[in-house]
C-alpha cells in the first residue's frame, strides 16, 4: 500500500464516522476535491505532489472529527503530525511540511510557503467548483482572482 493509501484509510475512518449522511457526503467531496486540486496545483507549480495530496486529505481532519471549525487548522496540524509519525513512513521534514500547510490553511490572507499556498488555493477552489454561486469572503475573492489568472479561469 502506498503512503497516500495509508492516509486515505485514516481520513476515511473519520468521514465514515460522521453521523449525518448529508454532512458525510459533502465532507467527502470537499476532502477528495481538495486533495485532487492539490495534485493539480502542486504539479503545475513544481512542488512535491504526494505531500500536497496528503495535506489535502488531512487538512480538515479536526473539523470532521470534532465537528467544529473553531481552531481546526491548528488542532488539525497536531492530529496530522501524530498520524504521520505513527505510520512511521515519513521523514521529520515531510511531516513538518504537511503539518505546516495544515496549520496555516485558514489564514487565507497571508502568504506562506509554496506548499501552504497550494493547500489554501485548493481549499478555496474546491468550494467554488462545488458551488459556483458560493459567496466568497473578501480574502477568498482576492485569492480566487489569483487562481483565475494562473489557471485561465473566470470563476
Ligand atoms: Fe477545507
Coordinates of N, CA and C and ligand atoms in Angstrom, one line a residue:
X1 N 0.8 -1.2 0.0 CA 0.0 0.0 0.0 C 0.9 1.3 0.0
X2 N 0.6 2.2 -0.9 CA 1.4 3.4 -0.9 C 1.0 4.4 0.2
X3 N 1.8 5.4 0.4 CA 1.6 6.3 1.5 C 0.3 7.1 1.4
X4 N -0.1 7.4 0.2 CA -1.4 8.1 0.0 C -2.5 7.2 0.5
X5 N -2.4 5.9 0.1 CA -3.5 5.0 0.5 C -3.6 4.9 2.0
X6 N -2.4 4.9 2.7 CA -2.4 4.8 4.2 C -3.1 6.0 4.8
X7 N -2.9 7.2 4.2 CA -3.5 8.4 4.7 C -5.0 8.4 4.4
X8 N -5.3 7.8 3.2 CA -6.8 7.7 2.8 C -7.5 6.9 3.8
X9 N -6.9 5.8 4.3 CA -7.5 4.9 5.2 C -7.9 5.7 6.5
X10 N -6.9 6.5 6.9 CA -7.1 7.3 8.1 C -8.3 8.3 8.0
X11 N -8.3 9.0 6.9 CA -9.3 10.1 6.7 C -10.7 9.4 6.4
X12 N -10.7 8.3 5.8 CA -11.9 7.6 5.5 C -12.6 7.2 6.8
X13 N -11.9 6.8 7.8 CA -12.4 6.4 9.1 C -13.2 7.6 9.7
X14 N -12.6 8.8 9.6 CA -13.2 10.0 10.1 C -14.5 10.3 9.3
X15 N -14.4 10.3 8.0 CA -15.5 10.6 7.2 C -16.7 9.6 7.4
X16 N -16.3 8.3 7.5 CA -17.4 7.3 7.7 C -18.1 7.4 9.1
X17 N -17.4 8.1 10.0 CA -17.9 8.2 11.4 C -18.8 9.4 11.5
X18 N -18.9 10.3 10.5 CA -19.8 11.4 10.6 C -21.2 10.9 10.6
X19 N -22.0 11.3 11.7 CA -23.4 10.7 11.8 C -24.3 11.1 10.7
X20 N -24.3 12.3 10.2 CA -25.2 12.7 9.2 C -24.7 12.3 7.8
X21 N -25.5 11.5 7.0 CA -25.1 11.1 5.7 C -24.8 12.3 4.7
X22 N -25.7 13.3 4.9 CA -25.5 14.5 4.0 C -24.2 15.2 4.3
X23 N -23.9 15.4 5.6 CA -22.7 16.1 6.0 C -21.5 15.2 5.6
X24 N -21.6 13.9 5.7 CA -20.5 13.0 5.4 C -20.2 13.1 3.9
X25 N -21.3 13.1 3.1 CA -21.2 13.2 1.6 C -20.4 14.5 1.2
X26 N -20.9 15.6 1.8 CA -20.3 16.9 1.4 C -18.8 17.0 1.9
X27 N -18.6 16.4 3.1 CA -17.2 16.4 3.7 C -16.3 15.6 2.7
X28 N -16.8 14.4 2.3 CA -16.0 13.6 1.4 C -15.7 14.3 0.1
X29 N -16.7 14.9 -0.5 CA -16.5 15.7 -1.7 C -15.4 16.7 -1.5
X30 N -15.5 17.4 -0.4 CA -14.6 18.5 -0.1 C -13.2 17.9 0.1
X31 N -13.0 16.9 0.9 CA -11.7 16.4 1.1 C -11.1 15.8 -0.1
X32 N -11.8 15.0 -0.9 CA -11.2 14.4 -2.1 C -11.1 15.5 -3.2
X33 N -12.0 16.5 -3.2 CA -11.8 17.6 -4.2 C -10.6 18.4 -3.9
X34 N -10.4 18.7 -2.6 CA -9.2 19.5 -2.3 C -7.9 18.7 -2.6
X35 N -7.9 17.4 -2.3 CA -6.7 16.6 -2.5 C -6.4 16.5 -4.0
X36 N -7.4 16.4 -4.8 CA -7.2 16.4 -6.3 C -6.7 17.7 -6.8
X37 N -7.2 18.8 -6.3 CA -6.8 20.1 -6.7 C -5.4 20.4 -6.2
X38 N -5.0 19.8 -5.1 CA -3.6 19.9 -4.6 C -2.7 19.2 -5.6
X39 N -3.1 18.1 -6.1 CA -2.3 17.4 -7.2 C -2.1 18.3 -8.3
X40 N -3.2 18.9 -8.8 CA -3.2 19.8 -10.0 C -2.2 21.0 -9.7
X41 N -2.4 21.7 -8.6 CA -1.7 22.9 -8.4 C -0.2 22.6 -8.0
X42 N 0.0 21.6 -7.3 CA 1.4 21.2 -6.9 C 2.2 20.8 -8.2
X43 N 1.5 20.1 -9.1 CA 2.2 19.6 -10.3 C 2.5 20.9 -11.2
X44 N 1.5 21.8 -11.3 CA 1.7 23.0 -12.1 C 2.9 23.8 -11.5
X45 N 3.0 23.9 -10.2 CA 4.0 24.8 -9.6 C 5.3 24.1 -9.3
X46 N 5.4 22.8 -9.7 CA 6.7 22.1 -9.5 C 7.0 21.7 -8.0
X47 N 5.9 21.4 -7.3 CA 6.1 21.1 -5.9 C 5.8 19.6 -5.6
X48 N 6.2 19.1 -4.5 CA 6.0 17.6 -4.3 C 4.5 17.3 -4.2
X49 N 4.1 16.6 -5.2 CA 2.7 16.2 -5.4 C 2.2 15.4 -4.3
X50 N 2.9 14.3 -3.9 CA 2.5 13.4 -2.9 C 2.2 14.1 -1.6
X51 N 3.1 15.0 -1.2 CA 2.9 15.7 0.1 C 1.7 16.7 0.0
X52 N 1.5 17.3 -1.2 CA 0.3 18.2 -1.3 C -1.0 17.4 -1.2
X53 N -1.0 16.2 -1.8 CA -2.2 15.3 -1.7 C -2.5 15.0 -0.3
X54 N -1.4 14.6 0.4 CA -1.6 14.2 1.8 C -2.1 15.4 2.7
X55 N -1.6 16.6 2.4 CA -2.0 17.8 3.1 C -3.5 18.0 2.8
X56 N -3.9 17.8 1.6 CA -5.3 18.0 1.2 C -6.2 17.0 1.9
X57 N -5.7 15.7 2.0 CA -6.6 14.7 2.6 C -6.7 14.9 4.1
X58 N -5.7 15.5 4.7 CA -5.7 15.6 6.2 C -6.1 17.0 6.7
X59 N -6.3 18.0 5.8 CA -6.3 19.4 6.2 C -7.5 19.7 7.1
X60 N -8.6 19.0 7.0 CA -9.8 19.3 7.8 C -10.1 18.2 8.8
X61 N -9.1 17.4 9.1 CA -9.4 16.2 10.0 C -9.9 16.6 11.3
X62 N -9.5 17.7 11.9 CA -10.0 18.1 13.2 C -11.5 18.5 13.0
X63 N -11.7 19.3 12.0 CA -13.1 19.8 11.7 C -14.1 18.7 11.7
X64 N -13.7 17.6 11.0 CA -14.7 16.5 10.8 C -14.6 15.4 11.9
X65 N -13.6 15.6 12.8 CA -13.6 14.7 14.0 C -14.4 15.3 15.1
X66 N -14.1 16.6 15.3 CA -14.8 17.3 16.4 C -16.1 18.0 15.9
X67 N -16.3 18.1 14.6 CA -17.4 18.7 14.0 C -17.5 20.2 14.5
X68 N -16.4 20.9 14.4 CA -16.4 22.3 14.6 C -15.2 22.9 13.8
X69 N -15.5 24.1 13.3 CA -14.4 24.8 12.6 C -13.5 25.6 13.5
X70 N -13.8 25.7 14.8 CA -13.0 26.5 15.7 C -11.6 25.9 15.9
X71 N -10.6 26.7 15.5 CA -9.2 26.4 15.7 C -8.9 25.1 14.9
X72 N -9.7 24.7 13.9 CA -9.5 23.4 13.3 C -8.2 23.3 12.6
X73 N -7.6 24.4 12.1 CA -6.4 24.3 11.4 C -5.2 24.0 12.3
X74 N -5.2 24.7 13.4 CA -4.1 24.5 14.4 C -4.2 23.1 15.0
X75 N -5.4 22.7 15.4 CA -5.6 21.4 16.1 C -5.4 20.3 15.0
X76 N -5.8 20.5 13.8 CA -5.7 19.5 12.8 C -4.2 19.3 12.4
X77 N -3.4 20.3 12.5 CA -2.0 20.1 12.2 C -1.4 19.1 13.2
X78 N -1.8 19.3 14.5 CA -1.3 18.3 15.5 C -1.7 16.9 15.2
X79 N -3.0 16.8 14.8 CA -3.5 15.4 14.5 C -2.8 14.8 13.3
X80 N -2.6 15.6 12.3 CA -1.9 15.1 11.1 C -0.5 14.7 11.4
X81 N 0.2 15.5 12.3 CA 1.5 15.2 12.7 C 1.6 13.8 13.4
X82 N 0.7 13.6 14.3 CA 0.6 12.3 15.0 C 0.4 11.1 14.1
X83 N -0.6 11.3 13.2 CA -0.9 10.2 12.3 C 0.3 9.9 11.4
X84 N 1.0 10.9 10.9 CA 2.1 10.6 10.1 C 3.3 10.0 10.9
X85 N 3.5 10.5 12.1 CA 4.5 9.9 12.9 C 4.2 8.4 13.2
X86 N 3.0 8.2 13.6 CA 2.6 6.8 13.9 C 2.7 5.8 12.7
X87 N 2.5 6.3 11.5 CA 2.6 5.5 10.4 C 4.1 5.0 10.1
X88 N 5.0 5.9 10.6 CA 6.4 5.5 10.5 C 7.0 5.5 9.1
X89 N 6.4 6.1 8.1 CA 7.0 6.1 6.8 C 7.2 7.5 6.2
X90 N 7.3 8.5 7.1 CA 7.5 9.8 6.7 C 8.7 10.4 7.4
X91 N 9.5 11.2 6.7 CA 10.6 11.9 7.4 C 10.1 13.0 8.2
X92 N 10.9 13.5 9.2 CA 10.5 14.6 10.0 C 10.3 15.9 9.1
X93 N 11.0 16.0 8.1 CA 10.8 17.2 7.2 C 9.5 17.1 6.4
X94 N 9.1 15.9 6.0 CA 7.8 15.7 5.3 C 6.7 16.0 6.3
X95 N 6.8 15.5 7.5 CA 5.8 15.7 8.5 C 5.6 17.2 8.8
X96 N 6.7 17.9 8.9 CA 6.7 19.4 9.2 C 6.1 20.1 8.0
X97 N 6.4 19.7 6.8 CA 5.8 20.4 5.6 C 4.3 20.2 5.6
X98 N 3.8 19.0 5.8 CA 2.4 18.8 5.8 C 1.7 19.5 6.9
X99 N 2.2 19.3 8.1 CA 1.6 19.9 9.3 C 1.6 21.4 9.2
X100 N 2.7 22.0 8.7 CA 2.8 23.4 8.5 C 1.7 23.9 7.5
X101 N 1.5 23.2 6.4 CA 0.4 23.6 5.5 C -0.9 23.6 6.1
X102 N -1.2 22.6 6.9 CA -2.5 22.4 7.6 C -2.6 23.5 8.6
X103 N -1.6 23.8 9.3 CA -1.6 24.8 10.4 C -2.0 26.2 9.9
X104 N -1.5 26.5 8.7 CA -1.8 27.9 8.2 C -2.9 28.0 7.2
X105 N -3.6 26.8 7.0 CA -4.6 26.9 5.8 C -5.8 27.7 6.0
X106 N -6.1 28.1 7.3 CA -7.3 29.0 7.5 C -6.9 30.5 7.3
X107 N -5.6 30.7 7.3 CA -5.1 32.1 7.1 C -5.0 32.4 5.6
X108 N -6.1 32.7 5.0 CA -6.2 32.9 3.5 C -5.6 34.2 3.1
X109 N -5.4 35.1 4.0 CA -5.0 36.5 3.6 C -3.5 36.5 3.4
X110 N -2.7 35.8 4.3 CA -1.3 35.9 4.3 C -0.7 34.9 3.4
X111 N 0.5 35.2 2.9 CA 1.2 34.2 2.0 C 2.2 33.5 2.8
X112 N 2.2 32.2 2.7 CA 3.2 31.3 3.5 C 4.0 30.6 2.5
X113 N 4.5 29.4 2.8 CA 5.4 28.6 2.0 C 4.6 28.1 0.7
X114 N 5.3 27.8 -0.3 CA 4.6 27.4 -1.6 C 3.6 26.2 -1.3
X115 N 4.0 25.2 -0.5 CA 3.1 24.1 -0.3 C 1.8 24.5 0.5
X116 N 2.1 25.5 1.4 CA 0.9 26.0 2.2 C -0.1 26.7 1.3
X117 N 0.5 27.4 0.3 CA -0.3 28.2 -0.6 C -1.1 27.2 -1.6
X118 N -0.5 26.1 -1.9 CA -1.3 25.1 -2.7 C -2.5 24.7 -2.0
X119 N -2.3 24.4 -0.7 CA -3.5 23.9 0.1 C -4.5 25.0 0.2
X120 N -4.1 26.2 0.5 CA -5.1 27.3 0.7 C -5.9 27.5 -0.6
X121 N -5.1 27.5 -1.8 CA -5.8 27.7 -3.1 C -6.7 26.6 -3.4
X122 N -6.3 25.4 -3.1 CA -7.2 24.2 -3.4 C -8.4 24.2 -2.5
X123 N -8.3 24.7 -1.3 CA -9.4 24.8 -0.4 C -10.5 25.7 -0.9
X124 N -10.0 26.9 -1.4 CA -11.0 27.9 -1.9 C -11.6 27.4 -3.3
X125 N -10.7 26.9 -4.1 CA -11.1 26.5 -5.5 C -12.2 25.3 -5.4
X126 N -12.0 24.4 -4.4 CA -13.0 23.3 -4.3 C -14.3 23.8 -4.0
X127 N -14.4 24.8 -3.1 CA -15.7 25.4 -2.7 C -16.4 26.0 -3.9
X128 N -15.6 26.7 -4.7 CA -16.2 27.4 -5.9 C -16.6 26.4 -7.0
X129 N -15.8 25.4 -7.1 CA -16.1 24.3 -8.1 C -17.4 23.6 -7.7
X130 N -17.5 23.3 -6.4 CA -18.6 22.6 -5.9 C -19.9 23.4 -6.1
X131 N -19.8 24.7 -5.8 CA -20.9 25.6 -5.9 C -20.5 27.0 -6.5
X132 N -20.6 27.1 -7.8 CA -20.1 28.4 -8.4 C -20.8 29.6 -7.9
X133 N -22.0 29.5 -7.2 CA -22.6 30.6 -6.7 C -22.3 30.9 -5.2
X134 N -21.3 30.1 -4.7 CA -20.8 30.3 -3.3 C -20.3 31.7 -3.1
X135 N -20.8 32.3 -2.0 CA -20.5 33.7 -1.7 C -19.1 33.7 -1.0
X136 N -18.1 34.2 -1.7 CA -16.8 34.3 -1.1 C -16.6 35.5 -0.2
X137 N -15.7 35.3 0.8 CA -15.3 36.4 1.6 C -14.4 37.3 0.8
X138 N -14.0 38.5 1.3 CA -13.1 39.3 0.6 C -11.8 38.7 0.4
X139 N -11.3 38.0 1.4 CA -9.9 37.4 1.2 C -10.0 36.2 0.3
X140 N -11.1 35.5 0.3 CA -11.3 34.4 -0.6 C -11.4 34.9 -2.1
X141 N -12.1 36.0 -2.2 CA -12.2 36.6 -3.6 C -10.8 37.0 -4.1
X142 N -10.0 37.6 -3.3 CA -8.7 38.0 -3.8 C -7.8 36.8 -4.1
X143 N -8.0 35.8 -3.4 CA -7.2 34.6 -3.7 C -7.8 33.9 -5.0
X144 N -9.1 33.9 -5.1 CA -9.7 33.3 -6.3 C -9.3 34.1 -7.5
X145 N -9.1 35.4 -7.4 CA -8.7 36.2 -8.5 C -7.3 35.7 -9.0
X146 N -6.4 35.5 -8.1 CA -5.1 35.0 -8.5 C -5.1 33.6 -9.1
X147 N -6.0 32.7 -8.6 CA -6.2 31.4 -9.1 C -6.7 31.5 -10.5
X148 N -7.7 32.3 -10.7 CA -8.3 32.5 -12.0 C -7.2 32.9 -13.0
X149 N -6.4 33.9 -12.6 CA -5.3 34.3 -13.5 C -4.3 33.2 -13.9
X150 N -4.0 32.4 -12.8 CA -3.0 31.4 -13.0 C -3.5 30.3 -13.9
X151 N -4.8 29.9 -13.7 CA -5.3 28.8 -14.5 C -6.2 29.2 -15.7
X152 N -6.3 30.5 -15.9 CA -7.1 31.0 -17.1 C -8.6 30.7 -16.9
X153 N -9.1 30.9 -15.7 CA -10.5 30.6 -15.4 C -11.2 31.9 -15.2
X154 N -12.5 31.9 -15.1 CA -13.3 33.1 -14.8 C -14.3 32.8 -13.8
X155 N -13.9 32.2 -12.7 CA -14.8 31.8 -11.6 C -15.0 32.9 -10.6
Ligands
LIG1 FE1 -11.2 22.7 3.8

